[in-house]
XYZ file of C-alpha atoms in Angstrom:
657
model
C 3.679 -26.506 -11.935
C 5.724 -28.411 -14.492
C 5.714 -26.976 -18.021
C 5.795 -29.881 -20.459
C 5.969 -28.479 -23.998
C 6.167 -31.798 -25.931
C 7.544 -30.027 -28.959
C 5.026 -27.158 -28.757
C 5.712 -23.528 -27.979
C 5.271 -22.031 -24.542
C 2.513 -19.832 -25.924
C 0.484 -22.810 -27.125
C 1.028 -24.538 -23.761
C -0.491 -21.649 -21.804
C -3.316 -21.132 -24.293
C -4.303 -24.789 -24.015
C -4.013 -24.605 -20.224
C -6.314 -21.579 -20.176
C -8.856 -23.181 -22.512
C -8.974 -26.348 -20.385
C -9.384 -24.390 -17.137
C -12.105 -22.237 -18.668
C -13.935 -25.245 -20.104
C -13.959 -26.941 -16.692
C -15.787 -23.920 -15.273
C -18.341 -23.369 -18.047
C -21.236 -24.017 -15.667
C -19.885 -21.469 -13.182
C -19.423 -18.714 -15.772
C -22.866 -19.376 -17.224
C -24.288 -18.863 -13.732
C -22.288 -15.657 -13.279
C -23.681 -14.331 -16.543
C -27.182 -15.307 -15.472
C -26.781 -13.558 -12.093
C -25.647 -10.329 -13.773
C -28.623 -10.389 -16.169
C -30.964 -10.934 -13.222
C -29.451 -7.936 -11.386
C -29.927 -5.784 -14.478
C -33.600 -6.787 -14.756
C -33.641 -9.442 -17.455
C -37.188 -10.417 -18.572
C -36.160 -14.023 -19.340
C -38.237 -16.764 -17.731
C -36.524 -20.074 -16.958
C -37.920 -22.910 -19.061
C -39.926 -20.612 -21.313
C -39.239 -18.966 -24.640
C -41.647 -16.135 -23.832
C -40.190 -13.203 -21.905
C -41.969 -11.384 -19.127
C -43.740 -8.228 -20.270
C -43.226 -6.516 -16.924
C -40.218 -6.783 -14.567
C -40.210 -5.679 -10.951
C -36.488 -5.761 -10.203
C -36.464 -6.758 -6.536
C -32.978 -8.251 -7.002
C -31.530 -4.835 -7.785
C -33.388 -3.299 -4.850
C -32.149 -5.867 -2.320
C -28.570 -5.835 -3.611
C -28.428 -2.051 -3.447
C -29.856 -2.127 0.087
C -26.712 -3.914 1.266
C -24.170 -1.585 -0.365
C -22.076 0.259 2.196
C -19.122 2.622 1.906
C -17.586 1.149 5.055
C -13.843 0.494 4.662
C -12.280 -1.797 7.292
C -9.542 -0.146 9.334
C -6.211 -2.028 9.205
C -4.896 -3.548 12.405
C -1.348 -4.927 12.713
C 0.241 -6.626 15.702
C 3.524 -8.556 16.096
C 3.499 -12.299 16.695
C 6.202 -11.847 19.352
C 6.055 -8.622 21.333
C 9.019 -6.339 21.766
C 9.366 -2.590 21.706
C 10.926 -2.724 18.250
C 8.271 -5.103 16.885
C 5.481 -3.002 18.363
C 6.982 0.141 16.843
C 7.285 -1.569 13.452
C 3.673 -2.795 13.655
C 2.471 0.758 14.244
C 4.463 2.036 11.248
C 2.895 -0.651 9.025
C -0.576 0.116 10.349
C -0.105 3.845 9.741
C 1.145 3.169 6.207
C -1.895 1.013 5.442
C -4.280 3.629 6.814
C -2.712 6.186 4.499
C -3.110 3.791 1.572
C -6.843 3.644 2.301
C -6.978 7.370 1.512
C -4.297 7.493 -1.187
C -5.544 4.665 -3.378
C -9.028 4.880 -4.953
C -10.492 2.487 -2.375
C -13.844 4.289 -2.428
C -14.257 3.483 -6.135
C -12.962 -0.056 -5.723
C -15.259 -0.635 -2.741
C -18.256 0.599 -4.739
C -17.645 -2.105 -7.361
C -16.755 -4.711 -4.754
C -19.992 -4.137 -2.824
C -21.990 -5.079 -5.940
C -19.790 -7.869 -7.273
C -20.180 -9.883 -4.065
C -23.969 -10.203 -3.767
C -24.294 -10.584 -7.549
C -21.549 -13.105 -8.286
C -20.881 -14.419 -4.783
C -17.399 -12.883 -4.660
C -14.903 -10.474 -6.154
C -11.278 -10.710 -7.294
C -8.593 -8.279 -6.117
C -5.312 -7.978 -7.995
C -2.438 -6.378 -6.047
C 0.642 -5.364 -8.055
C 3.836 -3.378 -7.555
C 4.230 -0.772 -10.288
C 7.686 0.784 -10.706
C 6.283 3.347 -13.120
C 4.626 5.166 -10.192
C 7.302 7.664 -9.167
C 7.508 10.834 -7.116
C 10.327 13.253 -6.442
C 11.649 11.038 -3.634
C 10.305 7.530 -4.288
C 10.238 4.908 -7.026
C 7.403 2.392 -7.309
C 4.165 1.896 -5.420
C 1.228 -0.455 -5.031
C -1.490 -0.693 -7.683
C -4.776 -2.402 -6.775
C -7.638 -3.502 -9.037
C -11.031 -4.994 -8.213
C -12.109 -7.378 -10.988
C -15.276 -9.224 -11.868
C -15.029 -13.008 -11.286
C -15.820 -13.413 -14.993
C -12.296 -12.142 -15.695
C -10.662 -14.699 -13.383
C -9.984 -18.345 -14.176
C -8.577 -20.566 -11.454
C -7.105 -24.031 -11.395
C -9.951 -26.564 -11.676
C -11.092 -28.325 -8.490
C -8.974 -26.045 -6.273
C -11.075 -23.752 -4.105
C -8.442 -21.706 -2.269
C -6.210 -19.264 -4.113
C -3.298 -20.104 -1.787
C -3.400 -23.751 -2.900
C -3.440 -23.046 -6.634
C -0.490 -23.824 -8.870
C -1.721 -21.393 -11.505
C -4.515 -18.955 -12.300
C -5.429 -16.528 -15.088
C -6.523 -12.900 -15.263
C -8.170 -11.455 -18.376
C -8.669 -7.747 -19.034
C -8.857 -5.168 -21.779
C -6.160 -2.584 -22.544
C -5.053 -0.350 -25.390
C -2.429 -1.337 -27.908
C -0.478 1.826 -27.078
C -0.278 0.599 -23.475
C 1.057 -2.754 -24.707
C 3.832 -0.987 -26.627
C 4.640 1.284 -23.683
C 4.525 -1.347 -20.920
C 5.980 -4.433 -22.599
C 8.426 -2.799 -24.990
C 7.127 -4.454 -28.157
C 6.792 -2.823 -31.569
C 3.535 -1.482 -32.974
C 3.510 -4.315 -35.510
C 3.553 -6.853 -32.685
C 0.842 -4.958 -30.786
C -1.388 -4.911 -33.887
C -1.373 -8.713 -33.868
C -2.834 -8.780 -30.358
C -6.313 -10.199 -29.856
C -9.172 -7.758 -29.458
C -12.653 -8.270 -28.079
C -15.495 -8.668 -30.575
C -17.305 -5.668 -29.057
C -14.199 -3.416 -28.970
C -12.494 -1.363 -31.631
C -9.186 -2.222 -33.278
C -7.257 0.021 -30.861
C -7.849 -2.214 -27.855
C -6.648 -5.714 -27.056
C -7.475 -8.534 -24.635
C -4.565 -9.519 -22.391
C -4.231 -12.852 -20.631
C -1.966 -13.041 -17.577
C -0.996 -16.353 -16.020
C 0.494 -16.452 -12.517
C 1.985 -19.840 -11.734
C 4.494 -21.519 -9.437
C 7.520 -23.235 -10.955
C 9.403 -26.296 -9.725
C 11.229 -24.175 -7.110
C 7.870 -22.873 -5.777
C 8.639 -19.421 -7.148
C 5.807 -17.286 -8.539
C 6.201 -16.666 -12.290
C 4.258 -14.582 -14.807
C 3.380 -15.223 -18.440
C 1.433 -12.706 -20.575
C 0.046 -13.092 -24.078
C -2.616 -11.699 -26.362
C -3.934 -13.644 -29.322
C -0.931 -15.377 -30.897
C 1.546 -12.863 -29.478
C 3.756 -13.499 -26.461
C 4.279 -10.260 -24.542
C 6.145 -11.203 -21.361
C 7.691 -14.267 -19.740
C 9.192 -13.656 -16.280
C 10.646 -16.431 -14.164
C 10.596 -15.704 -10.416
C 8.279 -12.751 -10.864
C 8.865 -11.245 -7.388
C 12.678 -11.412 -7.465
C 14.757 -8.261 -7.895
C 15.839 -7.866 -11.511
C 18.792 -6.144 -13.161
C 20.154 -6.030 -16.694
C 23.708 -7.407 -17.109
C 25.812 -7.053 -20.256
C 26.870 -10.521 -21.449
C 30.038 -9.036 -23.017
C 31.592 -7.153 -20.109
C 29.555 -8.594 -17.218
C 28.693 -5.126 -15.902
C 25.303 -3.706 -15.037
C 23.430 -1.766 -17.683
C 24.154 1.503 -15.876
C 27.935 0.841 -15.932
C 28.307 -0.848 -19.312
C 30.449 0.971 -21.922
C 30.285 -1.600 -24.728
C 29.578 -0.303 -28.229
C 26.969 -2.975 -28.954
C 25.869 -4.275 -25.583
C 23.810 -7.419 -25.194
C 21.822 -7.224 -21.985
C 20.412 -10.159 -20.069
C 17.876 -9.903 -17.258
C 19.197 -11.528 -14.073
C 17.938 -11.849 -10.520
C 19.505 -9.968 -7.624
C 19.712 -11.998 -4.434
C 21.215 -9.437 -2.067
C 22.482 -5.881 -1.753
C 25.945 -5.052 -0.486
C 25.710 -1.836 1.478
C 28.584 0.628 1.185
C 27.826 2.740 4.257
C 26.135 2.380 7.625
C 22.320 2.447 7.503
C 20.505 4.231 10.307
C 17.128 2.828 11.265
C 14.141 4.656 12.703
C 15.005 3.805 16.320
C 18.547 5.161 15.940
C 20.280 1.777 15.667
C 22.763 1.117 12.879
C 23.144 -1.627 10.302
C 26.940 -1.488 9.829
C 28.609 -1.567 6.442
C 30.829 -4.352 7.830
C 29.756 -7.085 10.202
C 31.418 -9.941 12.094
C 31.869 -13.295 10.394
C 29.866 -15.927 12.268
C 30.392 -19.647 11.776
C 28.545 -22.378 13.644
C 27.049 -19.730 15.903
C 30.470 -18.375 16.972
C 32.210 -15.162 15.954
C 35.296 -15.962 13.882
C 38.423 -14.312 15.342
C 41.632 -13.333 13.565
C 45.047 -12.064 14.700
C 46.104 -8.552 13.772
C 48.938 -6.229 14.781
C 47.962 -3.326 17.012
C 49.783 -0.554 18.934
C 50.655 -1.671 22.480
C 49.488 0.556 25.342
C 50.235 0.622 29.064
C 47.761 0.508 31.948
C 47.037 4.202 31.613
C 46.295 3.884 27.906
C 49.490 5.549 26.786
C 51.213 4.024 23.721
C 54.366 1.939 24.336
C 57.422 2.452 22.124
C 60.397 0.153 21.382
C 63.941 1.646 21.213
C 65.884 -1.632 20.868
C 66.869 -0.778 17.318
C 68.258 2.567 18.304
C 65.166 4.301 17.049
C 61.965 4.984 18.928
C 59.369 2.820 17.164
C 55.792 1.917 18.151
C 55.573 -1.460 19.827
C 53.175 -3.760 17.922
C 51.545 -6.790 19.527
C 49.267 -9.559 18.260
C 45.617 -9.069 19.191
C 42.578 -11.316 18.573
C 39.746 -9.341 16.961
C 36.513 -10.412 15.205
C 36.946 -11.068 11.526
C 34.890 -8.586 9.482
C 33.170 -8.860 6.128
C 31.038 -6.522 3.992
C 27.406 -6.608 5.044
C 25.178 -8.308 2.472
C 21.470 -7.837 3.047
C 19.130 -10.226 1.217
C 16.237 -8.873 -0.786
C 12.825 -9.853 0.528
C 10.906 -12.014 -1.941
C 7.131 -12.576 -1.583
C 5.968 -16.085 -2.375
C 2.211 -15.724 -2.760
C -0.047 -15.253 -5.743
C -0.909 -11.528 -5.970
C -4.651 -12.235 -5.893
C -7.209 -12.083 -3.092
C -10.754 -13.389 -3.443
C -13.433 -11.916 -1.232
C -16.395 -14.221 -0.748
C -19.931 -13.054 -0.147
C -20.677 -15.930 2.222
C -18.812 -19.217 2.350
C -19.917 -22.175 0.287
C -18.542 -25.697 0.313
C -16.299 -26.685 -2.615
C -16.532 -23.313 -4.287
C -13.891 -20.769 -5.222
C -16.455 -17.982 -4.829
C -19.106 -17.618 -2.166
C -22.870 -17.833 -2.327
C -24.664 -15.411 -4.616
C -27.697 -13.541 -3.328
C -29.109 -13.580 -6.855
C -29.134 -17.360 -6.872
C -31.141 -17.666 -3.643
C -33.855 -15.179 -4.575
C -34.083 -16.158 -8.250
C -37.282 -18.268 -7.740
C -39.001 -15.280 -6.101
C -37.749 -12.914 -8.826
C -39.021 -15.199 -11.572
C -42.410 -15.635 -9.901
C -42.759 -11.888 -9.332
C -41.977 -11.229 -12.997
C -44.705 -13.675 -14.037
C -47.266 -12.133 -11.696
C -46.367 -8.575 -12.680
C -46.680 -9.550 -16.340
C -50.083 -11.042 -15.622
C -51.159 -7.888 -13.779
C -49.975 -5.827 -16.713
C -51.915 -7.956 -19.185
C -55.049 -7.749 -17.052
C -54.845 -3.995 -16.754
C -54.153 -3.460 -20.438
C -56.940 -5.811 -21.466
C -59.484 -4.578 -18.939
C -61.779 -1.572 -19.266
C -65.296 -0.376 -20.052
C -66.162 -0.834 -23.727
C -69.137 0.447 -25.785
C -71.801 -1.782 -27.327
C -73.220 -0.772 -30.678
C -75.492 -2.380 -33.290
C -73.801 -4.388 -35.982
C -74.598 -1.944 -38.763
C -74.019 1.254 -36.758
C -71.457 3.450 -38.573
C -69.166 4.198 -35.585
C -65.584 5.241 -36.161
C -63.478 4.310 -33.097
C -59.907 4.189 -34.428
C -59.128 7.701 -33.179
C -61.168 7.491 -29.986
C -60.179 6.371 -26.505
C -62.043 3.123 -27.175
C -59.785 0.643 -28.943
C -62.548 -1.945 -29.105
C -66.280 -1.779 -29.778
C -68.586 -4.751 -29.220
C -71.179 -5.316 -32.000
C -74.525 -6.773 -31.059
C -77.882 -7.458 -32.685
C -81.091 -6.188 -31.231
C -82.200 -9.582 -30.042
C -79.300 -10.007 -27.584
C -78.387 -6.507 -26.444
C -79.724 -3.080 -26.428
C -78.862 -1.086 -29.460
C -76.408 1.006 -27.472
C -74.742 0.304 -24.123
C -71.494 -0.582 -22.355
C -69.657 -3.675 -21.197
C -67.559 -3.546 -17.989
C -64.501 -5.843 -18.268
C -62.534 -4.534 -15.286
C -60.712 -7.269 -13.342
C -59.652 -7.756 -9.729
C -55.835 -7.716 -9.307
C -55.747 -7.459 -5.501
C -54.823 -11.122 -5.092
C -52.058 -10.805 -7.662
C -50.645 -7.799 -5.825
C -50.854 -9.633 -2.490
C -48.995 -12.624 -3.907
C -46.308 -10.394 -5.443
C -45.796 -8.662 -2.091
C -45.695 -12.039 -0.358
C -42.920 -13.193 -2.695
C -41.099 -9.902 -2.145
C -41.213 -10.426 1.625
C -39.900 -13.952 1.140
C -36.915 -12.632 -0.814
C -36.151 -10.084 1.901
C -36.369 -12.683 4.661
C -34.067 -15.010 2.742
C -31.394 -12.306 2.673
C -32.107 -11.074 6.195
C -33.199 -7.583 5.127
C -35.930 -5.759 7.045
C -37.880 -2.578 6.314
C -35.970 -0.772 9.060
C -32.665 -1.804 7.530
C -33.798 -0.341 4.205
C -34.911 2.887 5.863
C -38.566 2.205 5.026
C -41.557 2.650 7.306
C -41.880 -0.144 9.859
C -44.903 0.030 12.159
C -43.470 -2.608 14.502
C -40.829 -0.130 15.723
C -42.603 2.317 18.046
C -39.521 4.231 19.257
C -36.127 5.339 18.033
C -34.400 2.792 20.280
C -36.598 -0.004 18.943
C -35.757 0.967 15.375
C -32.037 0.978 16.266
C -32.400 -2.533 17.675
C -34.178 -3.694 14.511
C -31.438 -2.255 12.317
C -28.792 -3.919 14.491
C -30.588 -7.266 14.276
C -30.736 -6.997 10.494
C -27.075 -6.052 10.467
C -26.381 -9.125 12.593
C -27.898 -11.325 9.890
C -25.474 -9.738 7.441
C -22.494 -9.883 9.801
C -21.005 -12.880 7.992
C -20.617 -10.797 4.838
C -18.793 -8.072 6.759
C -16.496 -10.626 8.332
C -15.587 -11.970 4.899
C -14.921 -8.404 3.760
C -12.666 -7.790 6.758
C -10.789 -11.019 6.090
C -10.205 -10.067 2.449
C -8.908 -6.621 3.393
C -6.551 -8.209 5.927
C -5.087 -10.396 3.165
C -4.736 -7.359 0.892
C -2.919 -5.490 3.681
C -0.513 -8.388 4.160
C 0.392 -8.439 0.458
C 0.912 -4.653 0.483
C 3.230 -5.041 3.483
C 5.265 -7.714 1.720
C 5.571 -5.530 -1.398
C 6.951 -2.656 0.658
C 9.449 -4.983 2.331
C 10.563 -6.195 -1.090
C 10.675 -3.046 -3.209
C 10.364 0.176 -1.147
C 14.028 1.190 -1.083
C 13.253 4.690 0.151
C 11.524 5.368 3.497
C 7.838 6.028 2.924
C 6.213 8.843 4.943
C 2.825 8.388 6.592
C 0.735 10.634 8.817
C -1.525 9.908 11.768
C -3.394 11.699 14.545
C -2.118 11.322 18.080
C -4.255 11.140 21.218
C -4.506 14.940 21.248
C -5.799 15.032 17.678
C -2.599 16.546 16.287
C -1.143 15.370 12.988
C 2.154 13.489 13.359
C 4.602 11.970 10.894
C 5.875 8.406 10.847
C 8.218 6.653 8.413
C 8.010 3.133 7.059
C 11.573 1.927 6.563
C 12.108 -1.614 5.305
C 15.495 -1.731 7.056
C 13.657 -1.552 10.409
C 12.514 -5.127 9.795
C 15.976 -6.576 9.136
C 17.423 -8.739 11.913
C 20.390 -11.092 12.284
C 20.049 -14.588 13.677
C 22.546 -16.564 15.753
C 24.048 -18.122 12.631
C 24.932 -14.672 11.306
C 22.254 -14.630 8.585
C 20.429 -11.390 7.890
C 16.676 -11.797 7.368
C 13.446 -9.820 7.271
C 11.141 -10.247 10.236
C 7.696 -10.443 8.585
C 6.020 -12.226 11.511
C 3.085 -9.872 11.950
C -0.633 -10.513 12.319
C -3.037 -8.653 10.053
C -6.693 -8.123 10.773
C -9.399 -5.515 10.240
C -11.171 -3.431 12.838
C -14.628 -4.982 12.825
C -15.884 -3.346 16.023
C -18.077 -0.754 14.314
C -19.682 -0.015 11.006
C -19.360 3.753 11.023
C -21.706 4.330 8.128
C -24.533 2.316 9.668
C -24.105 3.297 13.341
C -22.698 6.826 13.161
C -25.658 8.413 14.950
C -25.466 5.732 17.633
C -21.802 6.617 18.181
C -22.684 10.270 18.572
C -25.357 9.446 21.144
C -23.057 7.151 23.138
C -20.350 9.802 23.083
C -22.785 12.381 24.486
C -23.819 10.006 27.268
C -20.208 9.337 28.208
C -19.549 13.067 28.310
C -22.607 13.828 30.434
C -21.827 11.006 32.862
C -18.300 12.274 33.389
C -16.446 9.432 31.663
C -14.016 11.970 30.166
C -13.721 14.067 33.329
C -15.571 17.045 34.741
C -17.930 18.248 31.966
C -17.367 21.854 33.098
C -13.649 21.768 32.274
C -12.507 22.814 28.795
C -10.090 19.863 28.701
C -13.075 17.514 29.009
C -14.899 19.387 26.255
C -11.823 18.988 24.059
C -11.809 15.201 24.548
C -15.539 15.075 23.764
C -15.241 17.011 20.512
C -12.127 15.087 19.472
C -14.149 11.881 19.770
C -16.990 13.475 17.821
C -14.492 14.460 15.142
C -13.316 10.844 14.906
C -16.980 9.849 14.414
C -17.334 12.466 11.605
C -19.776 14.740 13.420
C -20.467 17.935 11.412
C -18.316 20.932 12.427
C -16.575 18.926 15.151
C -13.149 19.952 13.850
C -14.041 23.654 14.134
C -15.180 23.120 17.733
C -11.913 21.336 18.541
C -9.918 24.272 17.208
C -12.016 26.818 19.134
C -11.660 24.905 22.399
C -7.922 24.561 21.866
C -7.622 28.288 21.343
C -9.662 28.902 24.499
C -7.481 26.502 26.509
C -4.354 28.201 25.163
C -5.822 31.640 26.063
C -6.682 30.474 29.579
C -3.209 29.002 30.013
C -1.672 32.308 28.916
C -3.880 34.208 31.376
C -3.001 31.750 34.131
C 0.691 32.080 33.355
C 0.446 35.876 33.341
C -1.462 35.750 36.634
C 1.146 33.445 38.164
C 3.937 35.719 36.967
C 2.112 38.752 38.402
C 1.588 36.977 41.729
C 5.232 35.946 41.801
C 6.327 39.517 41.067
C 4.014 40.835 43.809
C 5.410 38.266 46.227
C 8.927 39.437 45.370
C 7.907 43.063 45.988
C 6.237 42.172 49.278
C 9.276 40.183 50.344
C 11.590 43.005 49.357
C 9.405 45.480 51.299
C 9.454 43.213 54.341
C 13.217 42.919 54.130
C 13.567 46.685 53.788
C 11.293 47.293 56.772
C 13.169 44.781 58.860
C 16.494 46.320 57.899
C 15.288 49.813 58.772
C 14.072 48.545 62.128
C 17.435 46.944 62.689
C 19.279 50.202 61.914
C 17.023 52.151 64.250
C 17.644 49.651 66.995
C 21.373 49.956 66.474
C 21.177 53.735 66.595
C 19.064 53.652 69.748
C 21.398 51.221 71.425
C 24.387 53.346 70.488
C 22.796 56.496 71.937
C 21.982 54.821 75.200
C 25.526 53.515 75.533
C 27.062 56.954 74.979
C 24.675 58.560 77.459
C 25.652 56.055 80.169
C 29.392 56.838 79.702
C 28.813 60.509 80.125
């Protein structure tokens, strides 16, 4: 994106750009506002100034029916297989699985599950925050799930990857502005605040855009105050003193003047050991045109046996030096990895042509919701206006203001009896039938059945039939899950790129092995560094990201338990009588979150360990008994041998006599 100021300030340029982009999407944001009001049960009737007196919020009911706590499991595989690439893919996958538990994904998912059917999509912002520190690490990923009303994209561009710029709007405190952007309190007080907020909060506008070099940049402002302007947002930054040229940490100037500069590479001062035991050396060979550059150096001459050769031609015994061709060495310079994508992922509800967001469920069932509101209002009016009312003569002194009768009909004697009653009850059965018919239409539009909602369904006569009905309903909604999986895969890819770029320290992650034991694994960004034939060091980021869409654990957990039992009973894990088979069964049940499965796994492990100890003791006892028996046999044989020798000796002596 080219920034053409035309004599204006950069702040005014971005404010005008934001206003134009927002104005081009006025229709979209009006729809988003309308969808949210519908979800919250707005009584407004389209095309009428009179609101509904009664609202049956079927939109809320159907949206909430689709909410699930299911989080897609990350899956990472290398584009080109090798043992190293496969090992790196597993470390990335383990790291991402840990992030599912470490980050507040449950809270983010809860918002995301409602944003999508309401608005047709949700906006995820993925950032690297250096302020997140531990005892051993600096920086980590920060993720936010935002309403589409807070996102403004480039007009007429419907894929975030194709956009030259986009905007994020959110609320923050003025103290956070001072702390995060390093401005004074006077500057923070000038920041814009929302009309509904107090004077301690401010509205921030963040623009992510690509410059002429296709580098992602960031510009932040609030009101008429510029807060941050970062060129090449993802590049490594360091402060350099313009007086001495040294880094901020090494500068000794009395009045330093620091300038923020990009760092392109790091020059390592010692060998770096990677996870597989290989080394990135502090010095590497110089390669030019694909060939190692050689140089001549003097080295000690040695003979065939490796003994050094000395020269005594000068009358003194001196080492003999000879010219040897060796590779020319240079300090190893590793480039910093730089992401080149906008840090935003948009999850769509279901795809829609020429639309940044997906299709909103609220939009498709709005006619049914409006009609139901009208009918329910009519039912309400009928019921409130209907009843059995008394009839009294015109001049009868009846006080009814404090009675249950709010209306009394007056009549003369010629038309009615002096006293009586008038039945004005109405029939609302047809209204109720029509309201239920519209409700069924809304459910069918979204593919939601009674079984899917957990309600009574007389068409399912068995547990298996009900499972099939739930699965069929889930199949109608499978497109939404696929879009969710795709969005999570994009989020995982951005997280991976952030760790390649900024995680200087190895990051620990834990996983369970095939035996159910907890194991440790390290993510080390140096494991992904390789050197090509031209001698250039680079990061191998050629990995495929996807989400495990095979099961929806929250919807089919009981089905998993049942299938696991069948596999166990049919011997798929081995002989069901063996404790090792029981251990496999309960480990699988633990993975499927069966209650008390972990306790059963521990008990069976203890039993297996006890049996192994008994078996070992028995084997040792049998071996000791075998040694005793063998020793006894040897002793018996030796005694027999001695007796035979004695007997033979006696017979020989007797013969000589």
